[in-house]
Tab-separated table of C-alpha atoms in Angstrom:
chain	number	residue	atom	x	y	z
A	1	UNK	CA	0.000	0.000	0.000
A	2	UNK	CA	1.233	3.471	-0.864
A	3	UNK	CA	2.013	5.849	1.945
A	4	UNK	CA	-0.592	8.475	2.714
A	5	UNK	CA	-0.368	12.259	2.554
A	6	UNK	CA	-0.728	13.904	5.960
A	7	UNK	CA	-3.132	16.863	5.865
A	8	UNK	CA	-2.976	19.389	8.714
A	9	UNK	CA	-6.200	21.096	9.773
A	10	UNK	CA	-6.766	23.894	12.288
A	11	UNK	CA	-10.455	23.656	13.153
A	12	UNK	CA	-13.554	24.360	11.070
A	13	UNK	CA	-14.390	27.695	9.461
A	14	UNK	CA	-12.347	30.355	7.713
A	15	UNK	CA	-12.378	32.919	10.534
A	16	UNK	CA	-11.307	30.686	13.411
A	17	UNK	CA	-10.270	27.345	11.871
A	18	UNK	CA	-9.527	25.722	8.525
A	19	UNK	CA	-11.019	27.129	5.320
A	20	UNK	CA	-13.635	24.486	4.560
A	21	UNK	CA	-13.626	24.823	0.765
A	22	UNK	CA	-9.842	24.468	0.756
A	23	UNK	CA	-10.097	21.285	2.815
A	24	UNK	CA	-12.689	19.717	0.528
A	25	UNK	CA	-10.882	20.751	-2.655
A	26	UNK	CA	-7.585	19.367	-1.348
A	27	UNK	CA	-9.051	16.020	-0.356
A	28	UNK	CA	-10.920	15.779	-3.667
A	29	UNK	CA	-7.715	16.510	-5.588
A	30	UNK	CA	-5.864	13.827	-3.629
A	31	UNK	CA	-8.594	11.284	-4.367
A	32	UNK	CA	-8.532	12.224	-8.045
A	33	UNK	CA	-4.797	11.474	-7.990
A	34	UNK	CA	-5.587	8.087	-6.425
A	35	UNK	CA	-3.673	9.096	-3.295
A	36	UNK	CA	-4.731	8.187	0.222
A	37	UNK	CA	-4.604	10.751	3.003
A	38	UNK	CA	-4.919	11.109	6.749
A	39	UNK	CA	-6.035	14.344	8.378
A	40	UNK	CA	-4.565	15.619	11.638
A	41	UNK	CA	-5.285	18.515	13.983
A	42	UNK	CA	-4.030	19.544	17.424
A	43	UNK	CA	-6.133	18.510	20.424
A	44	UNK	CA	-6.314	22.026	21.915
A	45	UNK	CA	-8.889	24.742	22.470
A	46	UNK	CA	-9.342	27.297	19.703
A	47	UNK	CA	-7.917	30.746	20.333
A	48	UNK	CA	-11.491	32.004	20.108
A	49	UNK	CA	-14.780	31.271	18.359
A	50	UNK	CA	-16.171	33.518	15.622
A	51	UNK	CA	-19.790	33.790	14.487
A	52	UNK	CA	-19.394	33.288	10.747
A	53	UNK	CA	-22.598	35.214	10.033
A	54	UNK	CA	-21.679	38.412	11.864
A	55	UNK	CA	-17.909	38.105	12.237
A	56	UNK	CA	-18.264	38.711	15.973
A	57	UNK	CA	-16.294	36.805	18.578
A	58	UNK	CA	-18.443	34.471	20.697
A	59	UNK	CA	-18.195	33.608	24.381
A	60	UNK	CA	-17.632	29.917	23.648
A	61	UNK	CA	-14.910	27.306	23.872
A	62	UNK	CA	-14.349	24.829	21.062
A	63	UNK	CA	-11.737	22.144	20.506
A	64	UNK	CA	-9.642	22.316	17.325
A	65	UNK	CA	-9.556	18.538	16.818
A	66	UNK	CA	-13.287	18.124	17.369
A	67	UNK	CA	-14.114	21.003	15.039
A	68	UNK	CA	-11.828	19.621	12.322
A	69	UNK	CA	-13.702	16.327	12.619
A	70	UNK	CA	-16.856	18.082	11.434
A	71	UNK	CA	-15.364	18.683	7.990
A	72	UNK	CA	-13.920	15.234	7.376
A	73	UNK	CA	-16.692	13.086	8.860
A	74	UNK	CA	-14.593	12.197	11.893
A	75	UNK	CA	-11.587	10.996	9.887
A	76	UNK	CA	-8.991	13.035	11.764
A	77	UNK	CA	-6.366	12.176	14.364
A	78	UNK	CA	-4.528	14.099	17.049
A	79	UNK	CA	-1.465	15.641	15.404
A	80	UNK	CA	0.582	14.349	18.353
A	81	UNK	CA	0.146	10.866	16.824
A	82	UNK	CA	1.560	11.838	13.421
A	83	UNK	CA	4.601	9.736	12.512
A	84	UNK	CA	6.511	11.211	9.581
A	85	UNK	CA	7.765	7.811	8.421
A	86	UNK	CA	4.157	6.730	7.777
A	87	UNK	CA	3.505	9.507	5.266
A	88	UNK	CA	4.845	10.475	1.861
A	89	UNK	CA	4.115	14.184	2.069
A	90	UNK	CA	2.534	16.978	4.094
A	91	UNK	CA	-0.160	19.493	3.143
A	92	UNK	CA	-1.269	22.352	5.393
A	93	UNK	CA	-4.658	23.897	4.681
A	94	UNK	CA	-5.282	27.637	5.075
A	95	UNK	CA	-7.835	29.612	7.042
A	96	UNK	CA	-7.329	31.894	10.039
A	97	UNK	CA	-6.959	28.820	12.254
A	98	UNK	CA	-3.381	28.656	10.969
A	99	UNK	CA	-2.802	32.181	12.279
A	100	UNK	CA	-4.776	31.697	15.500
A	101	UNK	CA	-4.556	28.028	16.539
A	102	UNK	CA	-1.415	26.671	14.868
A	103	UNK	CA	0.448	29.914	15.505
A	104	UNK	CA	-0.011	33.347	17.064
A	105	UNK	CA	0.450	35.291	13.821
A	106	UNK	CA	-3.029	36.847	14.012
A	107	UNK	CA	-2.226	38.299	17.429
A	108	UNK	CA	1.527	38.987	17.371
A	109	UNK	CA	2.256	39.700	13.711
A	110	UNK	CA	5.849	38.992	12.679
A	111	UNK	CA	6.755	38.149	16.292
A	112	UNK	CA	4.489	35.097	16.188
A	113	UNK	CA	5.201	31.680	17.644
A	114	UNK	CA	4.289	28.364	16.053
A	115	UNK	CA	2.718	25.573	18.080
A	116	UNK	CA	5.766	23.421	18.947
A	117	UNK	CA	4.277	20.163	17.649
A	118	UNK	CA	3.389	21.833	14.327
A	119	UNK	CA	6.833	23.365	13.913
A	120	UNK	CA	8.424	19.997	14.674
A	121	UNK	CA	6.301	18.283	12.025
A	122	UNK	CA	7.004	20.933	9.400
A	123	UNK	CA	10.731	20.542	9.952
A	124	UNK	CA	10.623	16.749	10.134
A	125	UNK	CA	9.047	16.311	6.697
A	126	UNK	CA	11.605	18.588	5.075
A	127	UNK	CA	14.514	17.018	6.982
A	128	UNK	CA	13.320	13.642	5.672
A	129	UNK	CA	13.408	14.922	2.091
A	130	UNK	CA	9.635	14.688	1.780
A	131	UNK	CA	7.635	17.349	-0.087
A	132	UNK	CA	5.157	19.692	1.553
A	133	UNK	CA	2.370	21.947	0.329
A	134	UNK	CA	1.097	25.086	2.047
A	135	UNK	CA	-1.836	27.178	0.864
A	136	UNK	CA	-3.591	30.451	1.609
A	137	UNK	CA	-2.168	32.061	4.801
A	138	UNK	CA	-0.164	28.949	5.811
A	139	UNK	CA	3.025	29.950	3.907
A	140	UNK	CA	3.564	32.835	6.341
A	141	UNK	CA	4.814	30.233	8.830
A	142	UNK	CA	7.539	28.969	6.513
A	143	UNK	CA	10.351	31.545	6.892
A	144	UNK	CA	10.415	31.124	10.652
A	145	UNK	CA	11.251	27.441	10.106
A	146	UNK	CA	13.150	27.386	6.793
A	147	UNK	CA	15.805	30.013	6.182
A	148	UNK	CA	15.435	31.795	2.841
A	149	UNK	CA	12.441	29.719	1.740
A	150	UNK	CA	10.695	30.753	-1.481
A	151	UNK	CA	6.909	30.888	-1.157
A	152	UNK	CA	3.748	32.821	-1.990
A	153	UNK	CA	0.604	34.082	-0.323
A	154	UNK	CA	-0.480	35.776	-3.551
A	155	UNK	CA	-0.324	39.565	-3.658
A	156	UNK	CA	-0.997	40.756	-0.109
A	157	UNK	CA	1.679	43.391	0.455
A	158	UNK	CA	1.549	43.372	4.263
A	159	UNK	CA	1.852	39.605	4.692
A	160	UNK	CA	4.454	39.390	1.923
A	161	UNK	CA	6.435	41.972	3.905
A	162	UNK	CA	6.339	39.728	6.977
A	163	UNK	CA	7.685	36.835	4.916
A	164	UNK	CA	10.587	38.897	3.604
A	165	UNK	CA	11.289	40.435	7.017
A	166	UNK	CA	11.623	36.931	8.446
A	167	UNK	CA	14.118	36.029	5.736
A	168	UNK	CA	11.839	34.378	3.198
A	169	UNK	CA	11.601	35.107	-0.520
A	170	UNK	CA	8.053	36.030	-1.456
A	171	UNK	CA	6.963	35.451	-5.053
A	172	UNK	CA	3.881	37.328	-6.243
A	173	UNK	CA	1.547	34.724	-7.637
A	174	UNK	CA	-1.857	34.519	-9.356
A	175	UNK	CA	-4.659	32.416	-7.911
A	176	UNK	CA	-4.116	29.649	-10.470
A	177	UNK	CA	-0.352	29.421	-9.963
A	178	UNK	CA	2.032	27.679	-7.593
A	179	UNK	CA	5.517	28.445	-6.326
A	180	UNK	CA	8.105	25.740	-5.729
A	181	UNK	CA	11.161	25.895	-3.504
A	182	UNK	CA	13.594	23.264	-4.794
A	183	UNK	CA	15.852	23.284	-1.732
A	184	UNK	CA	13.077	22.553	0.756
A	185	UNK	CA	10.719	20.805	-1.702
A	186	UNK	CA	7.887	23.090	-0.642
A	187	UNK	CA	4.942	24.002	-2.895
A	188	UNK	CA	2.697	27.010	-2.148
A	189	UNK	CA	-0.401	28.570	-3.714
A	190	UNK	CA	-2.595	31.561	-2.759
A	191	UNK	CA	-5.983	29.761	-2.720
A	192	UNK	CA	-8.453	32.006	-0.857
A	193	UNK	CA	-5.887	34.724	-0.296
A	194	UNK	CA	-6.933	35.610	-3.852
A	195	UNK	CA	-9.776	33.305	-4.883
A	196	UNK	CA	-13.197	34.885	-5.259
A	197	UNK	CA	-15.023	31.595	-5.632
A	198	UNK	CA	-14.585	27.824	-5.369
A	199	UNK	CA	-13.714	27.437	-9.049
A	200	UNK	CA	-10.797	29.851	-8.765
A	201	UNK	CA	-9.514	28.259	-5.565
A	202	UNK	CA	-9.591	24.833	-7.213
A	203	UNK	CA	-7.166	25.868	-9.963
A	204	UNK	CA	-4.167	26.497	-7.707
A	205	UNK	CA	-5.031	23.794	-5.198
A	206	UNK	CA	-5.188	21.167	-7.951
A	207	UNK	CA	-1.743	22.222	-9.163
A	208	UNK	CA	-0.318	22.168	-5.641
A	209	UNK	CA	-1.681	18.696	-4.920
A	210	UNK	CA	-0.476	17.365	-8.275
A	211	UNK	CA	3.058	18.695	-7.726
A	212	UNK	CA	3.257	17.413	-4.142
A	213	UNK	CA	2.078	13.968	-5.225
A	214	UNK	CA	4.535	13.805	-8.108
A	215	UNK	CA	7.373	14.753	-5.756
A	216	UNK	CA	6.389	12.089	-3.246
A	217	UNK	CA	6.186	8.306	-3.263
A	218	UNK	CA	2.451	8.409	-2.564
A	219	UNK	CA	1.679	7.330	-6.148
């Protein structure tokens, strides 16, 4: 049996978790490639809960792992159980959960911290020579882990500035394009940093998934 692709989620919902359309499009693209996957998320409380109708913060507590399970019909494991040797590649989905639950970027800007278990996993895949894909806001984490990494979040000037300030090389990119860093074997695409609808988001995500799969031994 081929090794699976590990997919990292950060909850459920664009404003406080994983971007749901990006999750579904990524998993669909993997299935269309004939590649198996396993989703993971940290077993922690969300930074906060946002009402996705109003955008207002709610006085609630929700668990990142349990919320991620809503998207993938329960097929998600605690990221603490992720063993790099069991997987051919890594993909991190976007959404503000990356900036709020997997890191503190939404609250601290360029002085953000990354959840230690997430940072360890990011580094472990690259150290093992395995490819990774990061979409939407997720690439902002990369330069704090990989010195001089080439990546894209699309055309957002402020976030691109954070990437360059942290030592990364930001490449302006259209919604249907990907950027590839050969040294670290990392693929990035803007997804909903630029996408105005599901069809647009699918274009770059499909290319990212295809490149990651081709670089891996998942197929």
